[in-house]
CSV table of C-alpha atoms (C1' of nucleotides) in Angstrom, one decimal:
chain,number,residue,atom,x,y,z
A,1,MET,CA,104.4,103.6,98.5
A,2,PRO,CA,105.4,104.2,102.1
A,3,GLU,CA,105.0,107.7,103.6
A,4,GLY,CA,102.9,108.2,106.7
A,5,HIS,CA,99.5,107.9,104.9
A,6,THR,CA,100.4,104.4,103.8
A,7,LEU,CA,101.1,103.2,107.3
A,8,HIS,CA,98.0,104.7,108.8
A,9,ARG,CA,96.0,103.1,106.0
A,10,GLN,CA,97.5,99.8,106.8
A,11,ALA,CA,96.8,100.2,110.5
A,12,ARG,CA,93.2,100.9,109.7
A,13,LEU,CA,92.8,98.0,107.2
A,14,GLN,CA,94.7,95.5,109.4
A,15,GLN,CA,92.9,96.5,112.5
A,16,ARG,CA,89.6,95.9,110.7
A,17,ALA,CA,90.7,92.5,109.3
A,18,LEU,CA,92.7,91.1,112.2
A,19,GLY,CA,92.2,93.2,115.3
A,20,GLY,CA,90.8,91.3,118.2
A,21,ARG,CA,91.4,88.0,116.5
A,22,VAL,CA,93.6,85.1,117.3
A,23,VAL,CA,95.9,85.0,114.3
A,24,ARG,CA,98.1,82.5,112.6
A,25,ALA,CA,101.6,83.7,111.9
A,26,TRP,CA,104.4,82.2,109.9
A,27,SER,CA,107.3,83.2,107.7
A,28,PRO,CA,107.1,81.9,104.1
A,29,GLN,CA,110.6,83.2,103.3
A,30,GLY,CA,111.9,81.9,106.6
A,31,ARG,CA,113.9,84.9,107.8
A,32,PHE,CA,111.4,85.7,110.5
A,33,ALA,CA,110.5,82.1,111.5
A,34,ASP,CA,111.4,82.6,115.1
A,35,GLY,CA,109.5,85.8,115.5
A,36,ALA,CA,106.4,84.4,113.7
A,37,ALA,CA,106.4,81.4,116.1
A,38,VAL,CA,106.1,83.8,119.0
A,39,LEU,CA,103.1,85.4,117.4
A,40,ASP,CA,101.4,82.3,116.1
A,41,GLY,CA,98.1,81.5,117.9
A,42,HIS,CA,97.9,84.7,119.9
A,43,ARG,CA,95.4,87.5,120.0
A,44,LEU,CA,96.2,90.7,118.1
A,45,GLU,CA,94.7,93.4,120.3
A,46,ARG,CA,95.3,96.4,118.0
A,47,VAL,CA,97.2,97.8,115.1
A,48,THR,CA,98.5,101.4,115.3
A,49,ALA,CA,100.7,103.7,113.4
A,50,HIS,CA,103.0,106.6,114.3
A,51,GLY,CA,104.5,108.3,111.3
A,52,LYS,CA,106.0,105.6,109.2
A,53,HIS,CA,106.2,103.0,112.0
A,54,LEU,CA,103.5,100.4,112.5
A,55,PHE,CA,102.8,98.5,115.7
A,56,HIS,CA,100.9,95.3,116.2
A,57,THR,CA,100.1,95.0,119.9
A,58,PHE,CA,99.5,91.4,120.8
A,59,GLU,CA,98.5,90.2,124.3
A,60,HIS,CA,102.1,89.3,125.1
A,61,VAL,CA,104.4,91.2,122.7
A,62,VAL,CA,104.5,94.0,120.2
A,63,LEU,CA,105.4,93.6,116.5
A,64,HIS,CA,107.3,96.7,115.2
A,65,VAL,CA,107.5,97.2,111.4
A,66,HIS,CA,109.1,99.9,109.3
A,67,LEU,CA,108.7,99.4,105.6
A,68,GLY,CA,111.7,101.4,104.5
A,69,LEU,CA,111.9,102.3,100.8
A,70,VAL,CA,110.6,99.2,99.2
A,71,GLY,CA,108.7,97.4,101.9
A,72,VAL,CA,105.1,96.4,101.1
A,73,PHE,CA,102.0,95.0,102.8
A,74,ARG,CA,99.6,93.0,100.8
A,75,LEU,CA,96.1,92.3,102.1
A,76,VAL,CA,94.4,89.3,100.4
A,77,THR,CA,91.6,86.9,100.9
A,78,GLU,CA,92.9,83.5,101.3
A,79,ALA,CA,90.2,81.8,99.2
A,80,ASP,CA,90.9,83.6,96.0
A,81,GLY,CA,93.9,85.8,96.5
A,82,PRO,CA,97.5,85.1,95.4
A,83,PRO,CA,99.7,83.0,97.7
A,84,PRO,CA,102.6,84.7,99.5
A,85,THR,CA,105.5,85.6,97.3
A,86,ALA,CA,108.9,84.0,97.8
A,87,GLY,CA,110.1,87.1,99.6
A,88,THR,CA,107.3,87.3,102.1
A,89,ARG,CA,108.9,87.6,105.5
A,90,LEU,CA,105.8,87.4,107.6
A,91,SER,CA,102.2,86.4,107.0
A,92,LEU,CA,99.4,87.0,109.5
A,93,ALA,CA,96.0,85.5,108.9
A,94,ALA,CA,92.6,85.2,110.5
A,95,ASP,CA,89.0,84.6,109.3
A,96,GLY,CA,90.1,84.0,105.7
A,97,VAL,CA,92.0,87.2,105.4
A,98,ARG,CA,95.8,87.3,105.2
A,99,VAL,CA,98.4,90.1,105.4
A,100,ASP,CA,101.7,89.5,103.7
A,101,LEU,CA,104.8,91.6,104.5
A,102,ALA,CA,107.9,91.8,102.3
A,103,GLY,CA,110.9,94.1,101.8
A,104,ALA,CA,110.6,95.9,105.2
A,105,THR,CA,113.8,97.2,106.8
A,106,THR,CA,112.5,96.6,110.3
A,107,VAL,CA,110.5,93.6,111.4
A,108,GLU,CA,111.1,93.0,115.1
A,109,LEU,CA,109.5,91.9,118.3
A,110,THR,CA,109.5,94.4,121.2
A,111,THR,CA,107.6,95.3,124.3
A,112,ARG,CA,105.0,98.0,125.0
A,113,GLU,CA,107.9,99.9,126.6
A,114,GLY,CA,109.9,99.4,123.5
A,115,MET,CA,107.1,100.8,121.4
A,116,ARG,CA,106.9,103.9,123.7
A,117,ALA,CA,110.6,104.4,123.2
A,118,VAL,CA,110.3,104.3,119.4
A,119,ARG,CA,107.4,106.8,119.6
A,120,ALA,CA,109.3,109.1,121.9
A,121,ARG,CA,112.0,109.5,119.3
A,122,LEU,CA,109.4,110.7,116.7
A,123,GLY,CA,108.0,114.2,116.2
A,124,PRO,CA,104.2,114.9,116.1
A,125,ASP,CA,102.2,112.8,113.6
A,126,PRO,CA,99.9,114.9,111.5
A,127,LEU,CA,97.6,111.9,111.2
A,128,ALA,CA,97.3,111.4,115.0
A,129,ARG,CA,94.0,112.1,116.6
A,130,ARG,CA,95.3,115.2,118.5
A,131,PRO,CA,98.7,116.1,117.1
A,132,ASP,CA,100.7,118.9,118.8
A,133,PRO,CA,101.8,121.4,116.2
A,134,SER,CA,103.6,123.5,118.8
A,135,ARG,CA,106.3,120.7,118.9
A,136,PHE,CA,106.7,121.1,115.1
A,137,ALA,CA,107.0,124.9,115.3
A,138,ALA,CA,109.5,124.6,118.2
A,139,ALA,CA,111.6,122.1,116.2
A,140,LEU,CA,111.7,124.4,113.2
A,141,ALA,CA,112.7,127.4,115.2
A,142,ARG,CA,115.7,125.4,116.5
A,143,ARG,CA,117.0,124.4,113.1
A,144,ARG,CA,119.2,126.5,110.8
A,145,ALA,CA,119.2,123.8,108.1
A,146,PRO,CA,117.1,124.1,104.9
A,147,ILE,CA,113.4,123.5,105.5
A,148,GLY,CA,113.5,120.9,102.8
A,149,GLN,CA,116.0,118.9,104.7
A,150,VAL,CA,114.4,119.4,108.1
A,151,LEU,CA,111.0,118.1,106.9
A,152,LEU,CA,112.6,114.7,106.3
A,153,ASP,CA,113.7,114.4,109.9
A,154,GLN,CA,111.2,112.1,111.6
A,155,ALA,CA,112.1,113.7,115.0
A,156,VAL,CA,110.6,117.0,113.7
A,157,VAL,CA,107.5,115.6,112.1
A,158,ALA,CA,106.6,112.0,111.7
A,159,GLY,CA,105.4,110.6,108.3
A,160,ILE,CA,106.7,113.1,105.7
A,161,GLY,CA,108.8,111.5,102.9
A,162,ASN,CA,110.5,112.7,99.7
A,163,VAL,CA,107.2,113.2,97.8
A,164,TYR,CA,105.4,115.1,100.4
A,165,ARG,CA,108.3,117.3,101.3
A,166,ALA,CA,108.5,118.6,97.7
A,167,GLU,CA,104.8,118.9,97.3
A,168,LEU,CA,104.0,120.6,100.6
A,169,LEU,CA,106.6,123.3,100.1
A,170,PHE,CA,105.3,123.9,96.6
A,171,LEU,CA,101.7,124.2,97.9
A,172,ARG,CA,102.8,126.8,100.5
A,173,GLY,CA,105.1,128.7,98.2
A,174,ILE,CA,108.2,128.1,100.3
A,175,HIS,CA,111.6,127.4,98.7
A,176,PRO,CA,113.2,124.2,100.1
A,177,ASP,CA,116.6,125.9,100.6
A,178,ARG,CA,115.1,128.5,103.1
A,179,PRO,CA,116.5,128.0,106.6
A,180,ALA,CA,113.9,126.4,108.8
A,181,ASP,CA,114.3,129.0,111.5
A,182,ARG,CA,113.6,131.8,109.1
A,183,LEU,CA,110.1,130.8,108.3
A,184,THR,CA,107.5,133.2,109.6
A,185,PRO,CA,105.0,132.0,112.2
A,186,ALA,CA,102.3,132.2,109.5
A,187,GLU,CA,104.3,130.1,107.2
A,188,VAL,CA,105.0,127.5,109.9
A,189,GLU,CA,101.3,127.4,110.7
A,190,GLY,CA,100.3,127.1,107.1
A,191,LEU,CA,102.8,124.4,106.4
A,192,TRP,CA,101.5,122.3,109.3
A,193,GLN,CA,97.9,122.7,108.2
A,194,GLU,CA,98.8,121.8,104.7
A,195,THR,CA,100.6,118.7,106.0
A,196,VAL,CA,97.6,117.6,107.9
A,197,THR,CA,95.3,118.2,105.0
A,198,GLN,CA,97.4,116.5,102.4
A,199,LEU,CA,98.3,113.4,104.5
A,200,ARG,CA,94.6,113.0,105.3
A,201,HIS,CA,93.8,113.2,101.6
A,202,GLY,CA,96.5,110.6,100.8
A,203,LEU,CA,95.2,108.4,103.5
A,204,ARG,CA,91.7,108.6,102.1
A,205,LEU,CA,92.7,107.9,98.5
A,206,GLY,CA,95.4,105.4,99.3
A,207,ARG,CA,97.9,107.4,97.2
A,208,ILE,CA,99.6,110.7,97.1
A,209,VAL,CA,97.5,113.3,95.2
A,210,THR,CA,98.3,116.9,95.8
A,211,VAL,CA,97.1,118.6,92.6
A,212,ASP,CA,93.7,120.4,92.8
A,213,PRO,CA,91.7,118.9,89.9
A,214,ALA,CA,90.2,122.3,89.0
A,215,GLU,CA,93.7,123.6,88.5
A,216,VAL,CA,94.4,121.1,85.7
A,217,GLY,CA,90.9,121.3,84.1
A,218,ARG,CA,89.5,118.2,85.7
A,219,SER,CA,86.3,117.6,87.6
A,220,ARG,CA,86.6,117.1,91.4
A,221,ARG,CA,85.1,113.6,90.9
A,222,GLY,CA,87.0,110.8,89.3
A,223,ALA,CA,90.7,110.0,89.9
A,224,LEU,CA,93.4,112.1,88.4
A,225,PRO,CA,95.7,110.2,86.0
A,226,ASP,CA,99.2,109.4,87.3
A,227,ASP,CA,100.9,112.2,85.3
A,228,LEU,CA,98.6,114.8,86.9
A,229,ARG,CA,98.8,113.9,90.5
A,230,LEU,CA,101.7,116.0,91.6
A,231,TYR,CA,103.0,119.6,91.2
A,232,VAL,CA,106.8,119.2,91.3
A,233,TYR,CA,108.0,115.7,92.3
A,234,LYS,CA,110.0,114.2,89.5
A,235,ARG,CA,109.0,116.9,87.1
A,236,GLU,CA,112.4,118.6,86.5
A,237,GLY,CA,112.5,120.6,83.3
A,238,GLN,CA,108.7,120.4,82.9
A,239,PRO,CA,106.6,123.5,83.1
A,240,CYS,CA,105.1,124.5,86.5
A,241,ARG,CA,101.4,123.8,86.5
A,242,ARG,CA,100.8,127.3,87.9
A,243,CYS,CA,103.2,129.6,86.1
A,244,GLY,CA,104.9,127.6,83.3
A,245,THR,CA,108.4,128.0,84.6
A,246,PRO,CA,110.6,124.9,84.3
A,247,ILE,CA,110.8,122.9,87.5
A,248,ASP,CA,114.2,122.7,89.2
A,249,SER,CA,115.8,119.6,90.8
A,250,TRP,CA,118.8,119.3,93.0
A,251,LEU,CA,120.2,117.3,95.9
A,252,LEU,CA,119.0,118.4,99.3
A,253,GLY,CA,119.7,116.4,102.5
A,254,GLY,CA,121.2,113.6,100.4
A,255,ARG,CA,118.1,113.2,98.2
A,256,LEU,CA,116.7,114.8,95.1
A,257,THR,CA,114.1,117.4,95.5
A,258,TRP,CA,112.1,119.6,93.2
A,259,ALA,CA,110.7,123.1,93.2
A,260,CYS,CA,109.3,125.9,91.0
A,261,PRO,CA,111.9,128.7,91.2
A,262,ARG,CA,109.1,131.3,90.6
A,263,CYS,CA,106.3,130.0,92.8
A,264,GLN,CA,108.7,129.2,95.7
A,265,ARG,CA,110.9,132.0,97.0
B,1,DT,C1',119.7,87.7,82.3
B,2,DA,C1',121.1,92.0,84.0
B,3,DC,C1',120.4,96.4,85.5
B,4,DA,C1',118.1,100.6,87.2
B,5,DT,C1',114.9,102.4,90.1
B,6,DA,C1',111.9,103.3,94.2
B,7,DT,C1',107.6,107.4,98.5
B,8,DG,C1',113.8,105.1,103.9
B,9,DA,C1',117.1,105.0,107.3
B,10,DT,C1',121.4,103.4,109.3
B,11,DC,C1',126.1,102.8,109.7
B,12,DA,C1',131.0,103.3,108.4
B,13,DT,C1',134.5,106.4,106.9
C,1,DT,C1',129.2,111.4,101.7
C,2,DG,C1',128.9,106.6,100.3
C,3,DA,C1',127.7,101.9,101.0
C,4,DT,C1',124.3,98.9,102.4
C,5,DC,C1',120.0,96.4,103.3
C,6,DC,C1',115.4,94.8,101.7
C,7,DT,C1',111.8,93.4,97.2
C,8,DA,C1',109.3,94.1,93.0
C,9,DT,C1',108.9,95.9,88.6
C,10,DG,C1',110.1,97.7,84.2
C,11,DT,C1',113.5,98.3,80.6
C,12,DA,C1',117.7,97.1,78.2
C,13,DA,C1',120.8,93.7,76.5
DNA sequence: TACATATGATCAT
DNA sequence: TGATCCTATGTAA
């Protein structure tokens, strides 16, 4: 689940459910018992996201979470929702609503200064209120590495993961192997705009959907079925939705990526 | 019961 | 580049 849209969605949901409240905090699994004790009974001021990082700012401390590959938040109502699973490292609750966190790679307490330090290492966030695309453009101009590899670097742009990198480059007709510094200004601008548009869409829907329904013969209303949501991700060997050419797949930056060899040059 | 897999990132070599 | 960490789920044995 977790690319940038997921964390911003959680920030919004958790802010609504727990923001401004005095929360109970505990660690059902036990591995974050000490940290939970520091949080327990304190007021959660606000929940914010930057890229894939989530920050819970309490009156006296900041909770920093990174979900990694398999981490997950579950928001449940305590009255009729399921209890925390055995692997739940942290539960936060107030007013009958509970947030359970499991599988995250980073769950740590830090300070407001520590939060600023984490954010300073990250590139512009396309889901921020006023992101700075010039920093994105400047970073690309400095990199000779393939654009498909550079897009995964969170210091270049914060929040893109393996699904979005493949989909965004398809949508802009850019081959992932192209050196980042060889993109034209128009391509860089288009890629940034596409990133903002798509992540916002993912945030709204709560899932990654890049396919234009009209392009696959569906109405704009109603959710696309799972096998029609994406253009290239995990579609190796299957026909491109636009030109029918079989989708390619190869390792790029240590992870598999996908592209249409005809639509992306 | 075991294994493979996953939208991530870090650290050792 | 490879090993490693974290959890949940689906498939194979």
